[in-house]
Coordinates of C-alpha atoms in Angstrom, one line a residue:
Chain A
X1 CA 58.9 37.4 5.6
X2 CA 54.9 36.9 6.7
X3 CA 52.6 35.4 4.2
X4 CA 49.3 37.6 4.2
X5 CA 46.0 37.3 2.1
X6 CA 45.2 40.8 0.6
X7 CA 41.9 41.7 -0.8
X8 CA 42.3 42.7 -4.8
X9 CA 38.8 43.7 -5.5
X10 CA 35.3 42.3 -6.2
X11 CA 35.5 38.8 -8.1
X12 CA 32.7 40.3 -10.5
X13 CA 34.9 43.1 -11.5
X14 CA 37.1 41.1 -13.3
X15 CA 35.3 39.5 -16.6
X16 CA 35.4 36.5 -17.5
X17 CA 39.0 35.5 -19.9
X18 CA 40.5 38.5 -18.6
X19 CA 43.0 40.4 -16.2
X20 CA 43.5 43.3 -14.0
X21 CA 46.6 44.9 -12.5
X22 CA 46.8 45.1 -9.1
X23 CA 49.7 47.0 -7.2
X24 CA 50.7 46.5 -3.6
X25 CA 53.6 48.3 -1.8
X26 CA 55.9 48.5 -4.7
X27 CA 54.7 45.3 -6.3
X28 CA 52.7 44.8 -9.3
X29 CA 50.4 41.7 -9.9
X30 CA 48.5 40.8 -12.5
X31 CA 45.0 38.8 -11.4
X32 CA 43.1 36.6 -13.9
X33 CA 39.9 35.4 -14.3
X34 CA 39.5 32.5 -16.9
X35 CA 37.0 31.3 -19.1
X36 CA 36.4 28.5 -16.8
X37 CA 35.6 31.2 -14.1
X38 CA 39.1 30.2 -12.0
X39 CA 41.2 32.9 -10.5
X40 CA 44.9 33.2 -10.7
X41 CA 47.9 35.5 -10.0
X42 CA 51.0 36.0 -11.1
X43 CA 53.9 38.7 -10.9
X44 CA 52.7 42.1 -13.0
X45 CA 55.3 42.3 -15.4
X46 CA 56.6 40.3 -18.2
X47 CA 59.4 38.5 -17.6
X48 CA 61.1 39.2 -20.7
X49 CA 60.4 43.2 -20.9
X50 CA 59.2 45.5 -18.1
X51 CA 55.8 45.4 -19.5
X52 CA 52.2 45.1 -17.7
X53 CA 50.7 41.7 -18.5
X54 CA 47.5 43.3 -17.5
X55 CA 47.6 45.0 -20.8
X56 CA 47.5 41.7 -22.3
X57 CA 45.1 39.2 -23.8
X58 CA 43.8 36.4 -21.9
X59 CA 43.0 33.1 -23.8
X60 CA 41.9 30.2 -21.5
X61 CA 44.7 29.9 -19.0
X62 CA 47.2 31.7 -21.2
X63 CA 48.4 35.3 -21.2
X64 CA 49.8 37.0 -24.1
X65 CA 52.0 39.9 -23.2
X66 CA 51.2 42.9 -25.1
X67 CA 54.3 44.1 -26.1
X68 CA 56.0 41.2 -27.6
X69 CA 53.4 38.3 -27.8
X70 CA 55.3 36.2 -25.3
X71 CA 52.7 33.8 -23.5
X72 CA 52.6 32.2 -20.1
X73 CA 50.4 29.8 -18.5
X74 CA 48.5 32.0 -15.7
X75 CA 48.2 29.1 -13.7
X76 CA 51.4 27.8 -13.6
X77 CA 53.4 30.8 -14.5
X78 CA 55.3 28.4 -17.0
X79 CA 56.5 30.4 -20.2
X80 CA 54.8 28.8 -23.4
X81 CA 56.0 31.3 -26.1
X82 CA 59.0 33.2 -27.1
X83 CA 60.2 35.7 -26.3
X84 CA 59.2 35.0 -22.9
X85 CA 61.7 32.4 -21.8
X86 CA 61.7 32.8 -17.6
X87 CA 58.8 31.5 -15.8
X88 CA 56.1 33.8 -13.8
X89 CA 55.9 34.0 -10.3
X90 CA 52.7 32.6 -9.2
X91 CA 50.9 33.5 -5.9
X92 CA 47.9 31.6 -4.3
X93 CA 44.7 33.3 -4.9
X94 CA 40.8 32.9 -3.3
X95 CA 37.8 33.9 -3.8
X96 CA 36.1 34.5 -0.1
X97 CA 32.6 36.5 0.1
X98 CA 32.6 37.4 -3.6
X99 CA 36.2 39.0 -3.5
X100 CA 39.4 38.0 -4.5
X101 CA 42.5 37.7 -2.3
X102 CA 46.0 36.8 -3.2
X103 CA 48.4 35.5 -0.6
X104 CA 52.0 37.5 -0.8
X105 CA 54.7 37.9 1.7
X106 CA 54.7 41.2 3.5
Chain B
X1 CA 66.9 69.2 -29.1
X2 CA 70.2 68.7 -30.6
X3 CA 71.1 71.6 -32.9
X4 CA 74.1 69.8 -34.3
X5 CA 74.1 66.9 -35.8
X6 CA 76.8 64.2 -35.1
X7 CA 77.1 61.4 -37.3
X8 CA 75.8 58.3 -35.2
X9 CA 76.8 54.6 -35.2
X10 CA 73.4 52.6 -36.0
X11 CA 75.5 49.3 -34.6
X12 CA 74.0 47.6 -31.4
X13 CA 77.6 47.1 -30.2
X14 CA 78.8 50.6 -30.3
X15 CA 78.5 53.8 -27.9
X16 CA 74.7 54.6 -29.3
X17 CA 73.6 51.6 -27.4
X18 CA 74.9 53.2 -24.0
X19 CA 73.7 56.4 -24.9
X20 CA 70.2 55.0 -25.4
X21 CA 70.6 53.6 -22.3
X22 CA 71.5 56.6 -20.3
X23 CA 68.7 58.7 -22.1
X24 CA 66.0 56.1 -20.8
X25 CA 65.1 54.8 -24.0
X26 CA 65.6 51.3 -23.5
X27 CA 62.7 49.2 -22.8
X28 CA 60.8 52.4 -22.1
X29 CA 57.3 53.1 -22.0
X30 CA 55.9 54.3 -25.2
X31 CA 52.9 56.3 -26.0
X32 CA 49.3 54.3 -26.5
X33 CA 46.0 55.8 -27.7
X34 CA 43.4 55.4 -25.2
X35 CA 40.9 52.4 -26.4
X36 CA 38.3 50.8 -24.1
X37 CA 39.4 47.7 -22.7
X38 CA 36.6 46.0 -23.9
X39 CA 36.8 47.0 -27.4
X40 CA 40.7 46.4 -27.4
X41 CA 39.7 42.9 -26.3
X42 CA 37.6 42.3 -28.9
X43 CA 39.9 43.7 -31.6
X44 CA 42.4 41.5 -30.2
X45 CA 40.3 38.4 -30.6
X46 CA 42.1 35.6 -32.5
X47 CA 40.6 33.7 -35.5
X48 CA 41.6 31.1 -37.8
X49 CA 39.4 31.7 -40.5
X50 CA 40.7 35.0 -42.2
X51 CA 44.6 33.7 -42.6
X52 CA 43.5 30.3 -43.5
X53 CA 41.4 32.0 -46.2
X54 CA 44.2 34.3 -47.2
X55 CA 46.7 31.5 -47.3
X56 CA 44.6 29.0 -49.4
X57 CA 44.3 32.3 -51.7
X58 CA 47.9 32.5 -51.7
X59 CA 49.3 29.0 -52.1
X60 CA 46.6 28.6 -54.8
X61 CA 47.9 31.8 -56.6
X62 CA 51.4 30.3 -55.9
X63 CA 50.7 27.1 -57.6
X64 CA 49.1 28.6 -60.5
X65 CA 51.6 31.4 -61.6
X66 CA 54.2 28.5 -60.8
X67 CA 52.7 26.1 -63.0
X68 CA 52.2 28.9 -65.7
X69 CA 55.8 29.7 -65.4
X70 CA 56.8 26.0 -65.6
X71 CA 54.7 25.9 -69.2
X72 CA 56.1 28.9 -70.4
X73 CA 59.8 28.1 -69.3
X74 CA 61.8 28.8 -72.4
X75 CA 59.5 31.4 -74.1
X76 CA 59.0 35.1 -73.4
X77 CA 55.9 34.4 -71.3
X78 CA 58.1 33.1 -68.8
X79 CA 59.0 36.8 -68.0
X80 CA 55.3 37.9 -66.5
X81 CA 54.8 34.5 -65.3
X82 CA 58.0 34.6 -63.4
X83 CA 57.4 37.9 -62.5
X84 CA 54.1 37.5 -60.9
X85 CA 54.9 34.0 -59.2
X86 CA 58.1 35.8 -57.9
X87 CA 56.3 38.8 -56.1
X88 CA 53.9 36.1 -54.6
X89 CA 57.1 34.1 -53.5
X90 CA 59.7 36.7 -52.4
X91 CA 57.3 39.8 -51.6
X92 CA 54.0 38.6 -49.9
X93 CA 56.0 35.8 -47.8
X94 CA 57.3 39.0 -45.8
X95 CA 53.8 39.8 -44.3
X96 CA 53.1 36.4 -43.9
X97 CA 56.7 36.0 -42.2
X98 CA 55.6 39.2 -40.0
X99 CA 52.2 38.0 -38.8
X100 CA 53.0 34.9 -37.9
X101 CA 56.5 35.7 -36.1
X102 CA 53.9 38.1 -33.7
X103 CA 51.8 34.7 -33.6
X104 CA 48.5 36.4 -34.3
X105 CA 47.6 35.6 -37.9
X106 CA 46.0 32.1 -36.8
X107 CA 44.6 31.3 -33.6
X108 CA 46.1 28.0 -33.8
X109 CA 50.0 28.3 -32.6
X110 CA 51.3 25.5 -35.1
X111 CA 49.9 27.3 -38.3
X112 CA 51.8 30.2 -37.3
X113 CA 54.8 28.4 -36.3
X114 CA 54.7 26.7 -39.9
X115 CA 54.1 29.6 -41.9
X116 CA 56.6 31.5 -40.2
X117 CA 59.2 28.9 -40.6
X118 CA 58.3 28.3 -44.4
X119 CA 58.6 32.4 -44.9
X120 CA 61.6 32.7 -42.9
X121 CA 63.6 30.0 -45.4
X122 CA 61.9 31.9 -48.6
X123 CA 63.5 35.1 -47.3
X124 CA 66.8 33.9 -46.1
X125 CA 66.3 34.6 -42.4
X126 CA 66.9 32.8 -39.8
X127 CA 63.8 32.1 -37.9
X128 CA 65.2 32.2 -34.1
X129 CA 67.5 34.9 -34.8
X130 CA 64.6 37.0 -36.9
X131 CA 62.2 36.6 -33.9
X132 CA 64.7 38.1 -31.5
X133 CA 65.3 40.7 -33.7
X134 CA 61.5 41.7 -34.4
X135 CA 61.0 41.7 -30.7
X136 CA 63.9 44.1 -30.0
X137 CA 62.3 46.2 -33.1
X138 CA 58.9 46.3 -31.0
X139 CA 60.9 47.2 -28.0
X140 CA 62.9 49.7 -29.2
X141 CA 61.4 51.3 -32.3
X142 CA 63.9 53.2 -34.6
X143 CA 66.3 53.9 -31.4
X144 CA 69.7 54.1 -32.5
X145 CA 72.1 51.8 -31.1
X146 CA 69.0 49.2 -30.1
X147 CA 67.0 48.5 -33.2
X148 CA 68.5 46.3 -35.4
X149 CA 65.8 46.6 -38.3
X150 CA 66.3 50.3 -39.4
X151 CA 66.3 50.2 -42.6
X152 CA 67.1 54.0 -43.7
X153 CA 69.8 55.0 -41.0
X154 CA 71.2 58.5 -41.4
X155 CA 72.6 59.7 -43.7
X156 CA 70.8 57.1 -45.8
X157 CA 72.4 54.6 -48.5
X158 CA 69.8 55.6 -51.0
X159 CA 71.8 53.4 -53.9
X160 CA 72.0 50.3 -51.8
X161 CA 68.2 50.8 -51.0
X162 CA 67.7 50.7 -54.7
X163 CA 69.9 47.8 -55.4
X164 CA 68.0 45.9 -52.3
X165 CA 65.1 46.0 -54.5
X166 CA 66.5 43.1 -56.5
X167 CA 68.3 41.9 -52.8
X168 CA 71.5 42.8 -53.7
X169 CA 72.6 44.1 -50.5
X170 CA 70.1 42.0 -48.2
X171 CA 70.4 38.8 -50.2
X172 CA 74.1 38.1 -49.6
X173 CA 74.1 39.4 -46.4
X174 CA 71.0 37.3 -45.6
X175 CA 72.8 34.1 -47.0
X176 CA 76.0 35.1 -45.6
X177 CA 74.5 34.8 -42.1
X178 CA 72.8 31.6 -43.2
X179 CA 76.0 30.0 -44.1
X180 CA 77.8 31.6 -40.8
X181 CA 75.0 30.1 -38.4
X182 CA 75.2 26.8 -39.8
X183 CA 79.3 26.8 -39.3
X184 CA 77.9 27.6 -35.6
X185 CA 78.8 31.5 -35.7
X186 CA 76.5 34.3 -35.1
X187 CA 77.5 38.0 -35.3
X188 CA 78.2 40.1 -32.4
X189 CA 75.3 42.1 -33.2
X190 CA 72.7 39.0 -33.1
X191 CA 74.3 37.9 -30.2
X192 CA 73.3 41.1 -28.7
X193 CA 69.3 40.6 -28.9
X194 CA 69.4 36.4 -29.3
X195 CA 69.8 34.9 -25.7
X196 CA 72.6 32.2 -25.5
X197 CA 70.1 29.2 -25.2
X198 CA 68.6 29.8 -28.7
X199 CA 72.2 30.2 -30.3
X200 CA 72.5 26.2 -31.2
X201 CA 69.1 26.3 -32.2
X202 CA 69.5 29.1 -34.6
X203 CA 72.7 27.3 -35.9
X204 CA 70.7 23.8 -36.5
X205 CA 67.8 25.3 -38.2
X206 CA 70.2 27.6 -40.5
X207 CA 71.8 23.7 -41.7
X208 CA 68.5 23.0 -42.5
X209 CA 67.9 26.0 -44.5
X210 CA 71.5 25.7 -46.2
X211 CA 70.9 22.0 -46.9
X212 CA 67.5 22.5 -49.0
X213 CA 69.4 25.4 -51.1
X214 CA 72.2 22.9 -51.6
X215 CA 69.8 20.2 -52.7
X216 CA 68.1 22.9 -55.0
X217 CA 71.4 23.7 -56.5
X218 CA 72.4 20.0 -56.9
X219 CA 68.9 19.3 -58.9
X220 CA 69.5 22.3 -60.7
X221 CA 73.2 20.8 -62.1
X222 CA 71.9 17.4 -62.5
X223 CA 69.6 18.6 -64.8
X224 CA 71.2 21.3 -66.4
X225 CA 68.8 24.1 -65.9
X226 CA 68.3 27.1 -63.5
X227 CA 64.5 26.0 -63.7
X228 CA 64.5 24.5 -59.5
X229 CA 66.6 27.5 -58.7
X230 CA 63.9 30.0 -60.1
X231 CA 61.3 28.5 -58.1
X232 CA 63.0 28.3 -54.7
X233 CA 66.1 30.1 -54.3
X234 CA 65.9 32.9 -56.8
X235 CA 62.6 34.7 -56.3
X236 CA 63.8 36.6 -53.2
X237 CA 66.2 38.7 -55.8
X238 CA 63.7 39.2 -58.6
X239 CA 60.5 39.2 -56.4
X240 CA 61.0 40.9 -53.1
X241 CA 60.9 44.3 -54.7
X242 CA 57.5 44.8 -53.6
X243 CA 58.3 44.3 -49.7
X244 CA 61.1 46.7 -50.0
X245 CA 58.8 49.4 -51.4
X246 CA 56.0 48.5 -48.5
X247 CA 58.9 48.2 -46.0
X248 CA 60.8 51.8 -46.5
X249 CA 57.5 53.4 -46.0
X250 CA 57.3 52.1 -42.4
X251 CA 59.8 54.3 -40.8
X252 CA 62.1 55.9 -43.3
X253 CA 62.7 59.5 -42.8
X254 CA 60.8 60.0 -39.9
X255 CA 62.1 60.7 -36.2
X256 CA 64.8 58.5 -34.1
X257 CA 64.5 58.0 -30.7
X258 CA 61.3 59.0 -29.7
X259 CA 59.2 56.9 -27.4
X260 CA 55.7 57.4 -29.5
X261 CA 54.8 55.5 -32.7
X262 CA 53.0 58.2 -34.3
X263 CA 56.1 60.1 -34.8
X264 CA 58.2 57.6 -36.3
X265 CA 55.8 55.3 -38.3
X266 CA 53.6 56.0 -41.0
X267 CA 49.6 54.5 -41.7
X268 CA 49.1 54.9 -45.5
X269 CA 45.9 53.9 -47.3
X270 CA 46.2 51.0 -49.6
X271 CA 44.0 49.1 -52.1
X272 CA 42.5 45.7 -51.2
X273 CA 45.1 43.9 -53.4
X274 CA 48.1 45.7 -51.6
X275 CA 46.3 45.1 -48.4
X276 CA 46.2 41.3 -49.1
X277 CA 49.7 41.3 -50.2
X278 CA 50.8 43.2 -47.3
X279 CA 48.2 42.0 -44.6
X280 CA 47.3 45.3 -43.8
X281 CA 50.4 46.3 -42.4
X282 CA 49.9 49.6 -43.9
X283 CA 48.2 50.4 -40.7
X284 CA 51.8 50.2 -39.2
X285 CA 51.3 53.0 -36.2
X286 CA 47.8 50.6 -35.0
X287 CA 50.3 47.8 -35.6
X288 CA 53.4 49.0 -33.1
X289 CA 51.1 50.5 -31.1
X290 CA 49.0 47.2 -30.5
X291 CA 51.1 44.3 -31.7
X292 CA 48.6 42.1 -30.0
X293 CA 45.7 43.1 -32.7
X294 CA 45.9 40.6 -35.6
X295 CA 46.4 42.0 -39.3
X296 CA 42.6 41.2 -40.0
X297 CA 41.4 43.5 -37.2
X298 CA 43.6 46.6 -38.1
X299 CA 41.2 48.5 -40.4
X300 CA 38.6 48.4 -37.3
X301 CA 41.8 49.4 -34.8
X302 CA 42.7 52.4 -37.3
X303 CA 39.0 53.6 -37.1
X304 CA 39.2 53.8 -33.3
X305 CA 42.5 55.6 -32.9
X306 CA 42.7 57.5 -36.2
X307 CA 41.7 60.8 -34.4
X308 CA 44.7 60.2 -31.9
X309 CA 47.2 60.0 -34.6
X310 CA 48.4 61.9 -37.7
X311 CA 46.7 62.1 -40.7
X312 CA 47.4 58.7 -42.8
X313 CA 48.8 59.3 -46.2
X314 CA 46.3 58.7 -49.0
X315 CA 48.5 56.0 -50.7
X316 CA 51.9 55.0 -51.7
X317 CA 52.6 57.8 -54.3
X318 CA 51.9 60.6 -51.4
X319 CA 53.9 58.9 -49.0
X320 CA 57.0 58.5 -51.3
X321 CA 56.5 62.1 -52.5
X322 CA 57.6 62.6 -48.9
X323 CA 60.1 59.8 -48.3
X324 CA 62.2 60.4 -51.4
X325 CA 62.8 63.9 -51.1
X326 CA 63.3 63.7 -47.5
X327 CA 66.1 60.4 -47.9
X328 CA 67.7 62.9 -50.5
X329 CA 67.9 65.9 -48.1
X330 CA 69.1 63.3 -45.3
X331 CA 72.1 62.7 -47.7
X332 CA 73.3 66.1 -47.3
X333 CA 71.9 67.0 -43.8
X334 CA 71.6 64.0 -41.6
X335 CA 69.8 66.0 -39.5
X336 CA 66.6 66.2 -41.0
X337 CA 63.7 64.3 -40.6
X338 CA 60.1 64.4 -41.3
X339 CA 58.3 65.7 -38.6
X340 CA 54.7 64.0 -38.2
X341 CA 52.1 66.5 -36.8
X342 CA 49.9 65.3 -34.1
X343 CA 46.1 65.9 -34.2
X344 CA 44.7 69.4 -32.2
X345 CA 44.9 68.7 -28.8
X346 CA 46.8 65.8 -28.8
X347 CA 50.1 66.3 -26.4
X348 CA 53.2 64.6 -27.0
X349 CA 53.9 61.7 -25.2
X350 CA 56.6 62.6 -22.1
X351 CA 59.7 61.4 -23.3
X352 CA 59.9 62.1 -27.0
X353 CA 60.4 65.6 -26.8
X354 CA 64.0 66.4 -26.3
X355 CA 65.2 63.1 -27.4
X356 CA 65.0 63.0 -30.9
X357 CA 68.0 63.2 -33.2
X358 CA 68.8 66.2 -35.4
X359 CA 66.8 69.2 -36.9
X360 CA 66.4 72.4 -35.2
X361 CA 66.2 73.1 -37.7
X362 CA 68.7 70.9 -40.0
X363 CA 71.7 70.7 -40.6

C-alpha cells in the first residue's frame, strides 16, 4: 500500500458547514468543510448502514447520517449518537493552491 | 408480481427475513425526491425554539388538566378532565417520543434525550430497544421479516387493532417486555435489531421503569385510591387511542416490500390542533424520505416535494374511508392492498416493481 495525495475538488466548491461525496476507485469518501473553515475526510458510508454521509447534515464538526440520525465527529471519526456505534475511518486532508487533497492508500 | 398470495410470516426471525435479504430489500436504496441541496440544508436546520414552545404548552396543558382532574376526582367532572389529560399524556407523548428518538425536535441533544426518556416511560417502551426498533423501521419500512413496527400485517387483526385503542394488546405486551427486560431477558425479535452491547443497558432502564410503576402502585395501595395510577400508569390505557388513530394511517393497507415511501406511506392534511398533538407526523411520506428534517419544517418540505408524491389525503376521514374497507378486504383477500397513484410523469423507483406482495389482482 502506497499513500498518495489525491485531489478532490476546489475548496470553495464545498460550502461552509457542508459535505461532498468523493468516489475514488471502488471507495467512497465524505469530505467536510466545517463552520470554522476546517476540512476533514472520512469514509463515505455510515458505519451503521450503507448510507452516504454526504447526504447528511453538518453541524460544526458533527455529521448526522441522513437515514437514521446517527452522528459522528468528522474530525476524529468518533461515533457520538446511536445508532452509530462504530467510528468512521478518517483520512489526512489538506488545502493546497485552493484545492482539497486527501491522502489515501492506493 | 405474485399472482398467488401466500400467508406471510411477519416475525423477524422467520423465513421472510431471509427472503427479504435474497430480494435485495434489506438496507436497500430507497427513492428520494429531488430537492436542491441548499434548500434541503435549510429545511434540515435544527432549532430549539419551536420544540421548547410546544413542550411548554404541552406541560402546562398536562398540569392544568391534571389539576382539574385531581380537583374533580369523585365527581362526574373527573371523566372529561381525565379524558383530556389522558390524551395529552398517553397520546401526545407518542409524537414527542418519536421526534426526540430521531434527535431532530430540539437542537440541543440533552433536551431530545430527556423528553425521549420521559415519553418512553409513559408509553411502556424500553427507550434503548425502541431506539433500535425505530431505526430498523426506517431502514426497512414495511419490509416483511425486517420491520418490527408493522401495525397491520395481512390479514389484519381488526379486533386487536380496535382493542388497542385502549392499549389492551399493546399495554400488556409493553409491560410484559419491561418486566422481562428487568429480569435480564430480551426477546429473540429484540435481539435481532438491538446490538448485544446495548442489552445490559436495556435491562437496566427497564428496572428503573418498573421501579417507578411499583412505587406508584405502592402509593395507591397506601392511600387506598387508584388516583396516583390514573395520573401515571393508567393513562396509556384510557388516553392512547388518538395515537392509535393517527398511527394506523401511516402505512396500513398500503403496499409491502417496496422501496418507495410514496407507495407504502400516507401524507394526510390535518387541522392545527391535530398537527400540534401529532407534531406534524401527518407529513409521513416526507418524514420517511427525509428523516433529518425536523417536525416544524415538514410543512415546508411538503411544499417542496408535493409534485413528486401521490395526492395527500384531505383529512383523517378521507384516509379512513380508504383504510377501513382496505383492512376489511384484506381479512378475506390478504393479497389486496391500496395502490397509491404517483403523479403524472413520476416513474416507479427501480426495485419497487415486482417485489410487492399480493394483488394482480387480489386474491
